[in-house]
Amino acid sequence: NLEFETTDLKGTRVKLDSLTKMCNGYIANESVNNDTYKQVNTIHIKVPAQNFNLLVETISTIVGKFEVKNIQSNDVTNEYVDVLARVNAKKGLENRYLQLLTKATKVSEMLEIERQLGEVRTEIESMEGRTKWMKHQAQMSSITVVYYQIHSSVSNAKKSSEIVEAI
């Protein structure tokens, strides 16, 4: 999470777009919040994990000073290994059901085995989808960039107040 003030929202967005593309990333989503005091833009960037540090460093060069800089990592290795083990166990169960299906002699037995087989296959597909998602998560890093601009009327009022205090 990176947060900073800017004096040019549009120019900052153009620079962030350029830096993101340079690092082979993309803007995943964006939100804008405009109140009486300031306009706050938030963008969520996805970038290949190997380019994460480069992107943070290049953003630092256009910012000068971050008000907030919070870098976290999320290791999914244990969960990934666990899900793979469960997929393998379910595939073993699927094979046993297939063997039982070839030995079944009654229609009721066949229907029950096929019902169980369907449930196991659904679980396998779900877990394989989860492992694909985790692989993608491991390959891509996320950066949330919050940049804001204080409205000129507020900025001018603040300057006037500072002048009066100085007098």
PDB file of C-alpha atoms in Angstrom, residues 32-156:
ATOM      1  CA  VAL A  32     -12.229   7.931  -7.151  1.00  0.00           C
ATOM      2  CA  ASN A  33     -13.533   9.646  -4.027  1.00  0.00           C
ATOM      3  CA  ASN A  34     -14.179  13.366  -4.223  1.00  0.00           C
ATOM      4  CA  ASP A  35     -15.193  15.352  -1.152  1.00  0.00           C
ATOM      5  CA  THR A  36     -15.060  19.026  -0.183  1.00  0.00           C
ATOM      6  CA  TYR A  37     -11.472  18.780   1.030  1.00  0.00           C
ATOM      7  CA  LYS A  38      -9.701  16.595  -1.539  1.00  0.00           C
ATOM      8  CA  GLN A  39     -10.010  14.105  -4.374  1.00  0.00           C
ATOM      9  CA  VAL A  40      -8.608  10.657  -3.633  1.00  0.00           C
ATOM     10  CA  ASN A  41      -7.778   8.197  -6.409  1.00  0.00           C
ATOM     11  CA  THR A  42      -7.060   4.571  -5.572  1.00  0.00           C
ATOM     12  CA  ILE A  43      -5.678   2.110  -8.104  1.00  0.00           C
ATOM     13  CA  HIS A  44      -4.911  -1.559  -7.647  1.00  0.00           C
ATOM     14  CA  ILE A  45      -1.980  -2.660  -9.792  1.00  0.00           C
ATOM     15  CA  LYS A  46      -1.066  -6.240 -10.685  1.00  0.00           C
ATOM     16  CA  VAL A  47       2.537  -6.745 -11.692  1.00  0.00           C
ATOM     17  CA  PRO A  48       4.692  -9.860 -12.221  1.00  0.00           C
ATOM     18  CA  ALA A  49       6.266 -10.738  -8.871  1.00  0.00           C
ATOM     19  CA  GLN A  50       9.793 -10.338 -10.241  1.00  0.00           C
ATOM     20  CA  ASN A  51       8.978  -6.686 -11.175  1.00  0.00           C
ATOM     21  CA  PHE A  52       7.378  -5.719  -7.855  1.00  0.00           C
ATOM     22  CA  ASN A  53      10.435  -4.017  -6.322  1.00  0.00           C
ATOM     23  CA  LEU A  54      11.256  -2.254  -9.580  1.00  0.00           C
ATOM     24  CA  LEU A  55       7.755  -0.781  -9.764  1.00  0.00           C
ATOM     25  CA  VAL A  56       7.812   0.380  -6.129  1.00  0.00           C
ATOM     26  CA  GLU A  57      11.254   1.964  -6.651  1.00  0.00           C
ATOM     27  CA  THR A  58      10.220   3.741  -9.859  1.00  0.00           C
ATOM     28  CA  ILE A  59       7.033   5.038  -8.244  1.00  0.00           C
ATOM     29  CA  SER A  60       9.256   6.372  -5.445  1.00  0.00           C
ATOM     30  CA  THR A  61      11.169   8.461  -7.976  1.00  0.00           C
ATOM     31  CA  ILE A  62       8.038  10.358  -9.075  1.00  0.00           C
ATOM     32  CA  VAL A  63       6.618  10.779  -5.577  1.00  0.00           C
ATOM     33  CA  GLY A  64       9.421  12.114  -3.457  1.00  0.00           C
ATOM     34  CA  LYS A  65       7.814  11.165  -0.134  1.00  0.00           C
ATOM     35  CA  PHE A  66       5.226   8.538   0.744  1.00  0.00           C
ATOM     36  CA  GLU A  67       2.806   9.328   3.530  1.00  0.00           C
ATOM     37  CA  VAL A  68       2.140   5.599   3.818  1.00  0.00           C
ATOM     38  CA  LYS A  69       4.320   2.775   2.536  1.00  0.00           C
ATOM     39  CA  ASN A  70       3.200  -0.650   3.702  1.00  0.00           C
ATOM     40  CA  ILE A  71       4.669  -3.696   1.954  1.00  0.00           C
ATOM     41  CA  GLN A  72       3.408  -7.175   2.896  1.00  0.00           C
ATOM     42  CA  SER A  73       3.855 -10.632   1.465  1.00  0.00           C
ATOM     43  CA  ASN A  74       1.516 -13.585   1.556  1.00  0.00           C
ATOM     44  CA  ASP A  75       3.128 -17.008   1.245  1.00  0.00           C
ATOM     45  CA  VAL A  76       0.670 -19.567  -0.143  1.00  0.00           C
ATOM     46  CA  THR A  77       3.190 -22.434  -0.319  1.00  0.00           C
ATOM     47  CA  ASN A  78       1.743 -24.460   2.570  1.00  0.00           C
ATOM     48  CA  GLU A  79      -1.815 -24.098   1.345  1.00  0.00           C
ATOM     49  CA  TYR A  80      -0.763 -24.956  -2.213  1.00  0.00           C
ATOM     50  CA  VAL A  81       0.998 -28.158  -1.107  1.00  0.00           C
ATOM     51  CA  ASP A  82      -2.008 -29.082   1.045  1.00  0.00           C
ATOM     52  CA  VAL A  83      -4.480 -28.587  -1.807  1.00  0.00           C
ATOM     53  CA  LEU A  84      -2.283 -30.621  -4.193  1.00  0.00           C
ATOM     54  CA  ALA A  85      -2.176 -33.477  -1.672  1.00  0.00           C
ATOM     55  CA  ARG A  86      -5.968 -33.379  -1.348  1.00  0.00           C
ATOM     56  CA  VAL A  87      -6.350 -33.383  -5.162  1.00  0.00           C
ATOM     57  CA  ASN A  88      -4.145 -36.472  -5.390  1.00  0.00           C
ATOM     58  CA  ALA A  89      -6.141 -38.213  -2.646  1.00  0.00           C
ATOM     59  CA  LYS A  90      -9.422 -37.387  -4.392  1.00  0.00           C
ATOM     60  CA  LYS A  91      -8.062 -38.657  -7.714  1.00  0.00           C
ATOM     61  CA  GLY A  92      -7.187 -41.933  -5.977  1.00  0.00           C
ATOM     62  CA  LEU A  93     -10.753 -42.108  -4.658  1.00  0.00           C
ATOM     63  CA  GLU A  94     -12.061 -41.346  -8.150  1.00  0.00           C
ATOM     64  CA  ASN A  95     -10.055 -44.291  -9.547  1.00  0.00           C
ATOM     65  CA  ARG A  96     -11.418 -46.622  -6.860  1.00  0.00           C
ATOM     66  CA  TYR A  97     -14.974 -45.553  -7.718  1.00  0.00           C
ATOM     67  CA  LEU A  98     -14.261 -46.200 -11.403  1.00  0.00           C
ATOM     68  CA  GLN A  99     -13.036 -49.695 -10.531  1.00  0.00           C
ATOM     69  CA  LEU A 100     -16.131 -50.318  -8.409  1.00  0.00           C
ATOM     70  CA  LEU A 101     -18.313 -49.097 -11.256  1.00  0.00           C
ATOM     71  CA  THR A 102     -16.903 -51.773 -13.568  1.00  0.00           C
ATOM     72  CA  LYS A 103     -17.681 -54.436 -10.961  1.00  0.00           C
ATOM     73  CA  ALA A 104     -21.200 -53.226 -10.100  1.00  0.00           C
ATOM     74  CA  THR A 105     -23.958 -55.571 -11.181  1.00  0.00           C
ATOM     75  CA  LYS A 106     -27.109 -53.748 -10.075  1.00  0.00           C
ATOM     76  CA  VAL A 107     -28.413 -50.494 -11.542  1.00  0.00           C
ATOM     77  CA  SER A 108     -28.885 -49.087  -8.027  1.00  0.00           C
ATOM     78  CA  GLU A 109     -25.203 -49.770  -7.263  1.00  0.00           C
ATOM     79  CA  MET A 110     -24.160 -48.125 -10.512  1.00  0.00           C
ATOM     80  CA  LEU A 111     -26.291 -45.045  -9.833  1.00  0.00           C
ATOM     81  CA  GLU A 112     -24.920 -44.669  -6.301  1.00  0.00           C
ATOM     82  CA  ILE A 113     -21.316 -45.034  -7.480  1.00  0.00           C
ATOM     83  CA  GLU A 114     -21.885 -42.495 -10.270  1.00  0.00           C
ATOM     84  CA  ARG A 115     -23.421 -40.072  -7.768  1.00  0.00           C
ATOM     85  CA  GLN A 116     -20.363 -40.425  -5.511  1.00  0.00           C
ATOM     86  CA  LEU A 117     -18.092 -40.153  -8.535  1.00  0.00           C
ATOM     87  CA  GLY A 118     -19.782 -36.902  -9.564  1.00  0.00           C
ATOM     88  CA  GLU A 119     -19.241 -35.420  -6.112  1.00  0.00           C
ATOM     89  CA  VAL A 120     -15.572 -36.409  -6.110  1.00  0.00           C
ATOM     90  CA  ARG A 121     -15.038 -34.936  -9.580  1.00  0.00           C
ATOM     91  CA  THR A 122     -16.699 -31.678  -8.503  1.00  0.00           C
ATOM     92  CA  GLU A 123     -14.360 -31.491  -5.510  1.00  0.00           C
ATOM     93  CA  ILE A 124     -11.344 -32.216  -7.726  1.00  0.00           C
ATOM     94  CA  GLU A 125     -12.322 -29.473 -10.188  1.00  0.00           C
ATOM     95  CA  SER A 126     -12.810 -27.004  -7.346  1.00  0.00           C
ATOM     96  CA  MET A 127      -9.430 -27.791  -5.813  1.00  0.00           C
ATOM     97  CA  GLU A 128      -7.675 -27.654  -9.196  1.00  0.00           C
ATOM     98  CA  GLY A 129      -9.249 -24.248  -9.760  1.00  0.00           C
ATOM     99  CA  ARG A 130      -7.906 -23.167  -6.375  1.00  0.00           C
ATOM    100  CA  THR A 131      -4.375 -24.331  -7.266  1.00  0.00           C
ATOM    101  CA  LYS A 132      -4.509 -22.421 -10.564  1.00  0.00           C
ATOM    102  CA  TRP A 133      -5.601 -19.298  -8.683  1.00  0.00           C
ATOM    103  CA  MET A 134      -2.758 -19.748  -6.173  1.00  0.00           C
ATOM    104  CA  LYS A 135      -0.229 -20.158  -9.003  1.00  0.00           C
ATOM    105  CA  HIS A 136      -1.489 -16.912 -10.516  1.00  0.00           C
ATOM    106  CA  GLN A 137      -1.289 -15.200  -7.122  1.00  0.00           C
ATOM    107  CA  ALA A 138       2.305 -16.353  -6.717  1.00  0.00           C
ATOM    108  CA  GLN A 139       3.221 -15.072 -10.167  1.00  0.00           C
ATOM    109  CA  MET A 140       1.579 -11.665  -9.742  1.00  0.00           C
ATOM    110  CA  SER A 141       2.000  -9.116  -6.969  1.00  0.00           C
ATOM    111  CA  SER A 142      -0.556  -6.503  -5.993  1.00  0.00           C
ATOM    112  CA  ILE A 143       0.137  -2.883  -5.186  1.00  0.00           C
ATOM    113  CA  THR A 144      -2.520  -0.469  -3.986  1.00  0.00           C
ATOM    114  CA  VAL A 145      -1.617   3.132  -4.792  1.00  0.00           C
ATOM    115  CA  VAL A 146      -3.607   5.909  -3.142  1.00  0.00           C
ATOM    116  CA  TYR A 147      -2.851   9.390  -4.383  1.00  0.00           C
ATOM    117  CA  TYR A 148      -4.778  12.540  -3.629  1.00  0.00           C
ATOM    118  CA  GLN A 149      -4.929  16.225  -4.402  1.00  0.00           C
ATOM    119  CA  ILE A 150      -6.222  18.830  -1.982  1.00  0.00           C
ATOM    120  CA  HIS A 151      -8.741  21.086  -3.715  1.00  0.00           C
ATOM    121  CA  SER A 152      -7.277  24.464  -4.653  1.00  0.00           C
ATOM    122  CA  SER A 153      -9.902  26.383  -2.616  1.00  0.00           C
ATOM    123  CA  VAL A 154      -8.853  24.501   0.528  1.00  0.00           C
ATOM    124  CA  SER A 155      -5.175  24.952  -0.321  1.00  0.00           C
ATOM    125  CA  ASN A 156      -5.651  28.711  -0.885  1.00  0.00           C
TER     126      ASN A 156
END
